[in-house]
Coordinates of C-alpha atoms in Angstrom, one line a residue:
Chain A
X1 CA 0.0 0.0 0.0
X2 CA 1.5 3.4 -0.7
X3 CA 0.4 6.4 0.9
X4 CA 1.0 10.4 0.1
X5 CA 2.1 10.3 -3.4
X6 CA -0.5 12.1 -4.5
X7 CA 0.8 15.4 -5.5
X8 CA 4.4 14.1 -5.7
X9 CA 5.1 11.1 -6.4
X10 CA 9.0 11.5 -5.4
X11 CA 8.0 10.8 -1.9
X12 CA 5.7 8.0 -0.2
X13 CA 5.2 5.9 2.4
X14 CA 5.2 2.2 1.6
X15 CA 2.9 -0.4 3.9
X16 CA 4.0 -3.7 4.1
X17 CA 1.9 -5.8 5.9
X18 CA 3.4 -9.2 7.4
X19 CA 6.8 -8.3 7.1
X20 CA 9.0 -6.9 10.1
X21 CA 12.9 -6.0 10.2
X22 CA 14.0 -8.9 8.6
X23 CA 12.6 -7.6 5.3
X24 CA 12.6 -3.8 5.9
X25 CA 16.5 -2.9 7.7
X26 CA 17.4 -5.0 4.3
X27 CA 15.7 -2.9 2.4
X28 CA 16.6 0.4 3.8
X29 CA 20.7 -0.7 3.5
X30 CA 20.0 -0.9 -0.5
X31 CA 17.8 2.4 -0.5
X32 CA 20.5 3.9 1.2
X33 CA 22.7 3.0 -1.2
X34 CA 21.3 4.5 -4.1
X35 CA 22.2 7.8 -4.9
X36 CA 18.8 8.5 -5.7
X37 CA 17.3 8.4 -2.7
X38 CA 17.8 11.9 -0.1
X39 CA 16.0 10.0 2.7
X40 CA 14.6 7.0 3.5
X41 CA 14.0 5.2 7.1
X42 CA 11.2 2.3 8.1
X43 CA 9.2 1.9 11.4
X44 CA 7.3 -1.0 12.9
X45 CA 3.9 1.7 14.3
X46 CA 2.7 -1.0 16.9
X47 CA 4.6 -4.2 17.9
X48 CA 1.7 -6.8 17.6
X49 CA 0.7 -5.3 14.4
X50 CA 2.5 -7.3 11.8
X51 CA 3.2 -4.3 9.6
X52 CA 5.9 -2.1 8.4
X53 CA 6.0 1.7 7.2
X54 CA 8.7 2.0 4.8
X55 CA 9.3 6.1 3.9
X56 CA 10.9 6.9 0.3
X57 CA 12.1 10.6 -0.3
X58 CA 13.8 10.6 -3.9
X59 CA 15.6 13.7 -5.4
X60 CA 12.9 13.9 -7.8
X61 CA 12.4 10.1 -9.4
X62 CA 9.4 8.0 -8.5
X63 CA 9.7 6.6 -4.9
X64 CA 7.6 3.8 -6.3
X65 CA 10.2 2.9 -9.0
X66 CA 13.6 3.4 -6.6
X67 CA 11.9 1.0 -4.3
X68 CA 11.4 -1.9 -7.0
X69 CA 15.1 -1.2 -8.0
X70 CA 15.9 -1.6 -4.6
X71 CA 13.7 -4.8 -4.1
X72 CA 15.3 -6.2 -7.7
X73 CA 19.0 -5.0 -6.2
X74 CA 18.3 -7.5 -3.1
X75 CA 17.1 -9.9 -4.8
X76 CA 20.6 -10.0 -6.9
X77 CA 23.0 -9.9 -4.2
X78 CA 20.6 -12.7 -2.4
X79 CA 21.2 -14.5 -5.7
X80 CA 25.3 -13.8 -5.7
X81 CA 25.2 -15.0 -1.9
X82 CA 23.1 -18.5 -2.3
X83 CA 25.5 -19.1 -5.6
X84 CA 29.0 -18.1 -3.7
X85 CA 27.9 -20.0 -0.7
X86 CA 26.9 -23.6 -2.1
X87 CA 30.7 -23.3 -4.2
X88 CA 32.0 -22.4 -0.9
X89 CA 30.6 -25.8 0.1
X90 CA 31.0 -27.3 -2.6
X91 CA 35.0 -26.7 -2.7
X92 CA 34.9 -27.4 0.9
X93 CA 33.2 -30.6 1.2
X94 CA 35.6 -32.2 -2.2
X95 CA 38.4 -30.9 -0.1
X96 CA 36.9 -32.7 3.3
X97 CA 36.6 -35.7 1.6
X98 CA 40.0 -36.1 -0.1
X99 CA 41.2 -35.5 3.6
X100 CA 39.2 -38.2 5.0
X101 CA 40.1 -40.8 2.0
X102 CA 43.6 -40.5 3.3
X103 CA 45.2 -41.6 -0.2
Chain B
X1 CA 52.8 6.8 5.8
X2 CA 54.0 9.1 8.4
X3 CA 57.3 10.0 9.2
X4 CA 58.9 9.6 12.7
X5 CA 57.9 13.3 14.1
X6 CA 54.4 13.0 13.2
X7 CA 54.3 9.7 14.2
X8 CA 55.2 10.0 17.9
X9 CA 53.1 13.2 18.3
X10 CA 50.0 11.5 16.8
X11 CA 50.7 8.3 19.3
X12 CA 49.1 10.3 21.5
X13 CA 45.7 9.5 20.0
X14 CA 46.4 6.5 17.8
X15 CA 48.0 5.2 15.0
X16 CA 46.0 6.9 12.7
X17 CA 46.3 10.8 12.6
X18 CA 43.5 12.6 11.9
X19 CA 44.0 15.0 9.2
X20 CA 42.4 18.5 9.4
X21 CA 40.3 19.2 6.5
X22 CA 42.1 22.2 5.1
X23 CA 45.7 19.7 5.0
X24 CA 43.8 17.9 2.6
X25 CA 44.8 17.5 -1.4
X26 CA 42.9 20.4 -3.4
X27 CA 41.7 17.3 -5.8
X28 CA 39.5 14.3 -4.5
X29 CA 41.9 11.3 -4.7
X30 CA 39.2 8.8 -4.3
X31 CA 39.8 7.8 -1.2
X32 CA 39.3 8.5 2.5
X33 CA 42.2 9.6 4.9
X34 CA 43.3 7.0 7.2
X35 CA 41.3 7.8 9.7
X36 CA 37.8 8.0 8.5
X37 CA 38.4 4.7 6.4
X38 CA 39.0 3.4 9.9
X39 CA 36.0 4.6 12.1
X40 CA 34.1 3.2 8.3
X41 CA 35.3 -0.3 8.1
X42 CA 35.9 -1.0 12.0
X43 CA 34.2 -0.7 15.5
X44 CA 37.1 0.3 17.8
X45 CA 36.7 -1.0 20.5
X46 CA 37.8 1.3 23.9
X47 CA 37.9 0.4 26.9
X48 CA 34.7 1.9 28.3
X49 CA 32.6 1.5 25.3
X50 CA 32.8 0.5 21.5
X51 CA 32.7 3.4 19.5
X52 CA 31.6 4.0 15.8
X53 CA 29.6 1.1 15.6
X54 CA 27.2 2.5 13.4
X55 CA 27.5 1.1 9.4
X56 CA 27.6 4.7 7.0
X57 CA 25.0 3.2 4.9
X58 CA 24.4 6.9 2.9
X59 CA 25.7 6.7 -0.8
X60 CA 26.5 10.3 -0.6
X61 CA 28.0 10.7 3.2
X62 CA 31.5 11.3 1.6
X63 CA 30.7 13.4 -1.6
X64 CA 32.5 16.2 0.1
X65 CA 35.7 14.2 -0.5
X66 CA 34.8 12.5 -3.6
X67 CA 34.2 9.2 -2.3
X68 CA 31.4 7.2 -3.4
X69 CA 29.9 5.4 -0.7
X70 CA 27.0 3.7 -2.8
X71 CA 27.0 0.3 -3.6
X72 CA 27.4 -1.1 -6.7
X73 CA 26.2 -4.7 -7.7
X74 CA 29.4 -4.9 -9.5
X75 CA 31.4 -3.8 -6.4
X76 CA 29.9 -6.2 -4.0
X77 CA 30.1 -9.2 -6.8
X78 CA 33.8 -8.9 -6.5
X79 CA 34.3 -8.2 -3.1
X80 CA 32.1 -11.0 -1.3
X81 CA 33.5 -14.2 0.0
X82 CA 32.3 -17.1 1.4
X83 CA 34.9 -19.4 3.7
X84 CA 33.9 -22.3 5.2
X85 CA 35.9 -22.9 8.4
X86 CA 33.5 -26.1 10.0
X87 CA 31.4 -28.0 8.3
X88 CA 29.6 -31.5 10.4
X89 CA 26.0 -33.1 10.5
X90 CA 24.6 -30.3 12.4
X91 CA 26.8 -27.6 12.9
X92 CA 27.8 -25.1 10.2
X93 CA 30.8 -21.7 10.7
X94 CA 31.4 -19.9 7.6
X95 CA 33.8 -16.4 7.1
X96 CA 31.0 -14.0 4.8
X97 CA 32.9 -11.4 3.8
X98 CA 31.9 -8.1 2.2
X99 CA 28.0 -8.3 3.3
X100 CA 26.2 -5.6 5.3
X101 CA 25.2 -6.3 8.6
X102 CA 21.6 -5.7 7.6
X103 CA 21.6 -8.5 5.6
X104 CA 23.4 -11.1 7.4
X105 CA 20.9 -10.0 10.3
X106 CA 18.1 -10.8 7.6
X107 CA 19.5 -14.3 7.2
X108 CA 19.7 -15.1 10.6
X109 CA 16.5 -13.7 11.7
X110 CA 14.9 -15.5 8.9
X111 CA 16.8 -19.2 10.2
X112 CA 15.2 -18.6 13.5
X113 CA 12.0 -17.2 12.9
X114 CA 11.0 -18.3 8.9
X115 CA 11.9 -21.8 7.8
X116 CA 9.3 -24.4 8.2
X117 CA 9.6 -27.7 9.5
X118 CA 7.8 -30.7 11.4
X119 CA 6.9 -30.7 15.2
X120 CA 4.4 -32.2 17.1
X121 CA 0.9 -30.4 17.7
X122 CA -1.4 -32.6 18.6
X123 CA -1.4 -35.3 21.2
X124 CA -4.1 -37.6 21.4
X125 CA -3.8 -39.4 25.3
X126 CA -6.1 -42.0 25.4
X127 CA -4.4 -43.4 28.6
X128 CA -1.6 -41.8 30.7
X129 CA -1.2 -43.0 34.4
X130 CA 2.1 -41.7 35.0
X131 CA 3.1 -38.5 37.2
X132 CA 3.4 -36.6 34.1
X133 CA 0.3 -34.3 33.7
X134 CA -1.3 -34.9 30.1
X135 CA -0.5 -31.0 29.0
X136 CA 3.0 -31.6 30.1
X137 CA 3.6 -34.5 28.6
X138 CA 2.7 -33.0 25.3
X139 CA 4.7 -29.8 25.7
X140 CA 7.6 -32.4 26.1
X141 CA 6.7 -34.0 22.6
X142 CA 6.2 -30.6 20.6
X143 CA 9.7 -30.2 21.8
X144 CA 11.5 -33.0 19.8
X145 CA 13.1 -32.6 16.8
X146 CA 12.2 -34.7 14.1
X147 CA 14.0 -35.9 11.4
X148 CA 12.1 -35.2 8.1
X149 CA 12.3 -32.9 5.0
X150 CA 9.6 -30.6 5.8
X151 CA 9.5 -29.5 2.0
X152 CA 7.7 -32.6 1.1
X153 CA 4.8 -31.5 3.4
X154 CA 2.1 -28.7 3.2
X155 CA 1.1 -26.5 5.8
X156 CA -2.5 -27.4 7.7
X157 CA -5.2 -25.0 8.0
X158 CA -7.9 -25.2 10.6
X159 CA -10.1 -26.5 8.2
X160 CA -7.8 -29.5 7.0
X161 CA -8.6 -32.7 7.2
X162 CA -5.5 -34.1 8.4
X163 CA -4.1 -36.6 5.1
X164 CA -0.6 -37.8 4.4
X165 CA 0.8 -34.6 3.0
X166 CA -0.2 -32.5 6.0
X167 CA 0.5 -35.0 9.2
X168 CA 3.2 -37.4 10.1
X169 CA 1.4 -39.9 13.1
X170 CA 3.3 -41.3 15.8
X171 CA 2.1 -44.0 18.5
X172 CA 3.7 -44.2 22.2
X173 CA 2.2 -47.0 23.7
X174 CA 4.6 -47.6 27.5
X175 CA 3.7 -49.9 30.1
X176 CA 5.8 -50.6 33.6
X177 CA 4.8 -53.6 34.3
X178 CA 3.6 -54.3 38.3
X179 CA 6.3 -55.5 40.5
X180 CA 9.2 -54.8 37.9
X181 CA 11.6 -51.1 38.2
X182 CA 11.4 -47.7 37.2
X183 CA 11.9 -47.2 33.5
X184 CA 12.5 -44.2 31.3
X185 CA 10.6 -43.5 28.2
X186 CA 12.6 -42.1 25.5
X187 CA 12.1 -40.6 22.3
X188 CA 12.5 -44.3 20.4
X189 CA 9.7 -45.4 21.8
X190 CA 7.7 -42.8 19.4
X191 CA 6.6 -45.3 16.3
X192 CA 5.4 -44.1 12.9
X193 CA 2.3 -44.7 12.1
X194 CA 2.5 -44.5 8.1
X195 CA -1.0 -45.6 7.8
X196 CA -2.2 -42.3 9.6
X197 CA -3.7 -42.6 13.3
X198 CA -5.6 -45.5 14.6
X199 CA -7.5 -43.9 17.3
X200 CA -11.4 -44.7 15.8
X201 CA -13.4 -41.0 16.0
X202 CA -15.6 -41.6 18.5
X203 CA -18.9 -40.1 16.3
X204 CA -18.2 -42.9 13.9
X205 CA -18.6 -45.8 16.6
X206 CA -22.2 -45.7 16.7
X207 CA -22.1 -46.8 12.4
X208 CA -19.3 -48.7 12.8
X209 CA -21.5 -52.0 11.2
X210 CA -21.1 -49.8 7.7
X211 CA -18.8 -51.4 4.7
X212 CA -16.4 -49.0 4.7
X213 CA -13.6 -48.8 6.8
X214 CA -13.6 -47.2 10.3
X215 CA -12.8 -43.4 10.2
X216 CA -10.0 -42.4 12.2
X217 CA -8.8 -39.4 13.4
X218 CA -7.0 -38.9 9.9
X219 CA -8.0 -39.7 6.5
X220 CA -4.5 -40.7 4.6
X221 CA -5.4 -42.1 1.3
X222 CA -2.6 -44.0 1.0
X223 CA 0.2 -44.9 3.7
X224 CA 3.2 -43.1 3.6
X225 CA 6.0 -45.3 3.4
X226 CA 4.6 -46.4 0.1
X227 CA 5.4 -42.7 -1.1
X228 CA 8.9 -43.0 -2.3
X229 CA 10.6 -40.5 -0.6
X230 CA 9.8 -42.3 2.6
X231 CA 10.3 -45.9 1.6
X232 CA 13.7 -46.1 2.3
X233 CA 14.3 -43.7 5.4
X234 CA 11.3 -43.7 7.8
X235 CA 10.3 -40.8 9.7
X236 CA 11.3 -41.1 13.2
X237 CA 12.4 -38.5 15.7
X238 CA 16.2 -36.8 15.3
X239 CA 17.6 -38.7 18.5
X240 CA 16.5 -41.2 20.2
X241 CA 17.8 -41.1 23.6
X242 CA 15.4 -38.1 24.5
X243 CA 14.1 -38.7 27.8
X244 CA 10.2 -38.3 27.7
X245 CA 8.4 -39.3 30.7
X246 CA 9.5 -41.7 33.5
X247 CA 7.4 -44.3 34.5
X248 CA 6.7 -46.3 38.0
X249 CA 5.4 -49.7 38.6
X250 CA 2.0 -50.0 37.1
X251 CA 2.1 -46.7 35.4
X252 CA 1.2 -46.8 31.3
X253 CA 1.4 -44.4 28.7
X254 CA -0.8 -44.6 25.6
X255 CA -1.3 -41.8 23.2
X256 CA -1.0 -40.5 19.3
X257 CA 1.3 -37.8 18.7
X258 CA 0.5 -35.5 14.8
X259 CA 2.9 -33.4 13.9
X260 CA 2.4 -30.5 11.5
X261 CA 4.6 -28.1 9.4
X262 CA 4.8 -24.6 11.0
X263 CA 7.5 -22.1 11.5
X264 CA 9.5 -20.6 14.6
X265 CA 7.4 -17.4 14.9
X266 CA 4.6 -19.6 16.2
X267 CA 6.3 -21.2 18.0
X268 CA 10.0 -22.0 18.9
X269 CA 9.7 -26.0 18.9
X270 CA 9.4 -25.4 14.7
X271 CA 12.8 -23.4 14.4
X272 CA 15.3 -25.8 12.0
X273 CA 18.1 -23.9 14.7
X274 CA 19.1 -24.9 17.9
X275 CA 20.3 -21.5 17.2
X276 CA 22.3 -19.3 15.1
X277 CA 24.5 -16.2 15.6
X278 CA 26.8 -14.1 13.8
X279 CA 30.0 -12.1 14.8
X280 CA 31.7 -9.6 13.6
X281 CA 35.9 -10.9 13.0
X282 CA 37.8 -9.2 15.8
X283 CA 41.3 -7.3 15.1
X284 CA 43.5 -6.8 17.2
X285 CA 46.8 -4.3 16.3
X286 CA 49.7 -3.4 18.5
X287 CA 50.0 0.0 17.8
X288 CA 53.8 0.5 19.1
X289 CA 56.4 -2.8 19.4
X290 CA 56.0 -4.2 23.2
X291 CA 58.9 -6.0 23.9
X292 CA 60.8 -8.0 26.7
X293 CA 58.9 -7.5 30.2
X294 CA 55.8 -5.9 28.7
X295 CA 55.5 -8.4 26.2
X296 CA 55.6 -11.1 28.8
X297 CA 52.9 -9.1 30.8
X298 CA 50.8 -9.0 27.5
X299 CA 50.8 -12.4 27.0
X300 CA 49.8 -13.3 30.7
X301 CA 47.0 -10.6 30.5
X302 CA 44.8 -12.4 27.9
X303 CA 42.5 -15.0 29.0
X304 CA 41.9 -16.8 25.6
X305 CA 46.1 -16.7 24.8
X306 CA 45.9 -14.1 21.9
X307 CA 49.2 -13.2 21.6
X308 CA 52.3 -15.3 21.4
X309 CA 56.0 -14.3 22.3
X310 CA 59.0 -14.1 19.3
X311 CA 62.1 -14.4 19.6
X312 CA 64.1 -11.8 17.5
X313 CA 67.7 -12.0 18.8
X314 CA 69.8 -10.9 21.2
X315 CA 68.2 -13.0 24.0
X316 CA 65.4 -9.9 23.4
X317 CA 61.5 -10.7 22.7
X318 CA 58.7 -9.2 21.1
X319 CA 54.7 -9.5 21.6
X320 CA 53.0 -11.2 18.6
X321 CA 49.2 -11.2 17.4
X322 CA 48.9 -14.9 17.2
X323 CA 45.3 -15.9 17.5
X324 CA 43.0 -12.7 17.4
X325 CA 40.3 -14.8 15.7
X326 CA 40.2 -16.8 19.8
X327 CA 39.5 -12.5 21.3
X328 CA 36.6 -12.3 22.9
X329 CA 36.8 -8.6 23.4
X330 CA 37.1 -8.3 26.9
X331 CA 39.1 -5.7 26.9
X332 CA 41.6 -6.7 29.2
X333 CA 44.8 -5.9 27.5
X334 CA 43.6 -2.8 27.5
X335 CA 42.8 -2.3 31.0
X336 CA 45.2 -0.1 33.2
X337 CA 47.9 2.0 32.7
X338 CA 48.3 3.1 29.5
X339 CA 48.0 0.1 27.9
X340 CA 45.3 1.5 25.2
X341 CA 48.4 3.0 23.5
X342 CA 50.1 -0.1 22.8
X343 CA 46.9 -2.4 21.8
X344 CA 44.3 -1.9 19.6
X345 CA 40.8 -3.4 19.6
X346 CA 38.4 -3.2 16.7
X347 CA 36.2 -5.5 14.7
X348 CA 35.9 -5.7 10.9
X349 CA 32.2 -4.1 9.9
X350 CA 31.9 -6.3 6.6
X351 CA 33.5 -9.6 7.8
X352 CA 30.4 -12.0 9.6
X353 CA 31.6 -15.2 11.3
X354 CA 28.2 -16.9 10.9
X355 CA 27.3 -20.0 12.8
X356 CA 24.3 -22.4 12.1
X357 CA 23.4 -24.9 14.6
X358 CA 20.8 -27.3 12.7
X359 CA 18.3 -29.4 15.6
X360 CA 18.3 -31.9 12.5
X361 CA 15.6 -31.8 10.4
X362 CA 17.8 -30.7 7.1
X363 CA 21.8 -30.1 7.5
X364 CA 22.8 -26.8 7.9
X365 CA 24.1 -25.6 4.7
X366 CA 20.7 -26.5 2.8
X367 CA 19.3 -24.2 5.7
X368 CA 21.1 -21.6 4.7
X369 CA 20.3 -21.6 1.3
X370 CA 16.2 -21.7 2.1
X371 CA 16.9 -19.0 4.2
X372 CA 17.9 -16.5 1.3
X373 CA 15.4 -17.8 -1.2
X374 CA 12.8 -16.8 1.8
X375 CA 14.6 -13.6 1.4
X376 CA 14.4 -13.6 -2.1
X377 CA 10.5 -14.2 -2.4
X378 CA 9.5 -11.5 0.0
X379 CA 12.0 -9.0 -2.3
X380 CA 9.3 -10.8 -5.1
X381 CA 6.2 -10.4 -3.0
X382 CA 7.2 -6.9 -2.9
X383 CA 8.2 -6.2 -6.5
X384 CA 4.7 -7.8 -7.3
X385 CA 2.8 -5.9 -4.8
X386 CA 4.3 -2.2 -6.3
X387 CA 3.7 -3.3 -9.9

């Protein structure tokens, strides 16, 4: 849900509901990151209420677009992570098991 | 870097000097002085509190000296690493270098809280004459880890009839017989009941004289060891030395336990993690050469044996950083005198040492890897919801 982007749409205020800090600290690292955005910060507005307000001040492109870039820019460097991790293992586990075969 | 005079005039603070903005170079060089590259890439930690712990996530907070503190996918495809230092059954510790903390936060939140798998929910007592109250008893079973794939099974609404891709059954049938000792129940007493439960639903008694076959307190429509992922390793709990209930002379036990897909949020027995925690690689830096006695007294200051002792002639010896991966950052080489000029504590901002402890039901690196796909379809969910 995106709230006050009526006038300008630079600026808004995503709702996310059922999603907490996991998603939301993530995404504001990768806002923050893009020299786009001049501000952007989340909150949590009532503990048991699973929902998250994500603000999205740009310096004059669509909030709603820097947010998808940010949320397609996460999505990436999850992708780099889960594909550098399982050759981490990989490499590890063919170098375990040469250690164990004892040749 | 520095010479000699500046150097023992900027001891006074720390290695680093701090360079007043108008000794600057009139042209950006593209990178930070010393000491601002320091307070970005490392928590120092003093001995009354750590300072700069904060990670300068703003692309533009150095603009004024040309540096670009942004991001780029390119930058971060080079720069991260994965080393895995342990690898067993259940226990995972891997080096991930060049992430944000955010994100390895995300991860581990997501371990704990997000990733399904099987647990006990229901208990169905139909007898239980031990000391053990009924509610206890079934706390107790929630608790044990199981040992199955919790992809293969979907999650159960209220609505659900339970059926073999929703419920795993178990039987614990335990009787002490009368005159004989005290014996334990434990967790390989819990038998899977492929077929679904046996308990007949007591509504159905009444008809029982009809054709069909009895209905039960499931309704599997076919067993599940015939399904063949389960035909050649049975479901059965993770160990089977966990002690359930204890039993006296004449006491008995008989009940059905169901167990259910869920995730940690609801509640912790369905975490995959005994648990999992991440910290940041400690560094520790002598900032002058301690030598001889002081070096001796360095080496019997740390508890966890950090540094080491060389040898480098003349009968003379010098303190070495030998092991700071073993600091704990207690801070007690830096305690008294001035002992904060000679040693250094910081931690590396971008260097995790993450460590998965996996109660069993999948090993700890496939863990891992459903945790960032969770991450990956809520980035999707969102994407999806915007467009």
């Amino acid at each position: 849900m995106e709230l006050g982007s009526l006038q300008d749409n630079s600026q808004a205020t995503f709702s996310l509901t059922d999603e907490d800090h996991t998603l939301a600290n993530s995404l504001r690292f990768t806002l923050n990151q893009d020299p786009r955005v001049s501000f952007c910060g989340y909150s949590i507005p009532h503990p048991s209420d699973p929902r998250v307000n994500i603000r999205v001040q740009t310096t004059g492109d669509s909030a709603r677009e820097v947010l998808k870039d940010s949320c397609q820019d996460l999505m990436l460097m999850c992708e780099h992570v889960r594909s550098t991790f399982d050759q981490a293992i990989l490499e590890f586990k063919s170098k375990d098991g040469l250690k164990s075969m004892k040749i | 870097m520095t010479t000699e005079s500046e150097d023992s005039e900027s001891m006074e603070e720390q290695r680093t000097p701090k360079i007043p903005v108008w000794d600057l170079p009139d042209l950006p060089t593209g990178k930070l002085p010393p000491h601002l590259e320091l307070q970005r890439t490392r928590v120092l930690c003093t001995f009354d509190a750590p300072t700069h712990t904060e990670k300068i996530q703003s692309s533009g907070a150095y603009a004024s000296m040309g540096v670009d503190n942004s991001m780029q996918f390119e930058e971060f495809r080079n720069k991260f690493r994965v080393e895995v230092i342990r690898l067993t059954e259940d226990d995972l510790e891997v080096d991930m270098i060049g992430i944000d903390a955010s994100l390895a936060n995300a991860f581990r939140r997501i371990l704990i809280a997000e990733l399904p798998t099987m647990a006990i929910e229901k208990v169905l007592v139909a007898n239980n004459t031990s000391v053990i109250q009924d509610e206890v008893l079934a706390h107790r079973l929630g608790l044990i880890p199981l040992k199955v794939d919790p992809r293969l099974f979907d999650y159960i609404s209220e609505n659900d009839e339970p059926n073999e891709k929703n419920t795993i059954v178990f039987k614990l049938h335990v009787r002490c017989e009368r005159g004989s000792a005290r014996i334990k129940v434990k967790s390989d007493e819990l038998k899977w009941l492929p077929k679904g439960s046996e308990f007949v639903l007591n509504s159905e008694k009444s008809t029982a004289d009809s054709t069909s076959k009895t209905k039960t307190y499931t309704s599997f429509s076919c067993s599940q060891d015939s399904l063949p992922e389960f035909s050649n390793n049975p479901i059965a709990p993770k160990h089977d030395d966990i002690i359930i209930a204890k039993l006296g002379p004449g006491q008995e036990i008989e009940l059905e336990a169901h167990a259910v897909k869920g995730m940690g949020k609801v509640h912790a027995k369905w975490s995959p993690v005994a648990t999992t925690w991440y910290r940041m690689l400690p560094e520790v830096v002598l900032l002058q050469d301690i030598e001889d006695e002081k070096a001796e007294e360095l080496v019997k200051k740390c508890p966890v044996k950090v540094f080491d002792i060389e040898d480098i002639g003349k009968g003379r010896k010098k303190a070495t950083v030998a092991r700071p991966r073993s600091c704990t950052l207690c801070r007690e080489c830096i305690r008294g005198d001035d002992w904060d000029k000679y040693v250094s504590l910081r931690r590396v901002k971008d260097h995790f040492i993450f460590t998965i402890e996996s109660t069993g039901a999948l090993p700890p690196e496939e863990l891992f890897v459903e945790a960032v796909k969770i991450l990956e379809d809520k980035c999707m969910r969102v994407i999806s919801e915007l467009s």
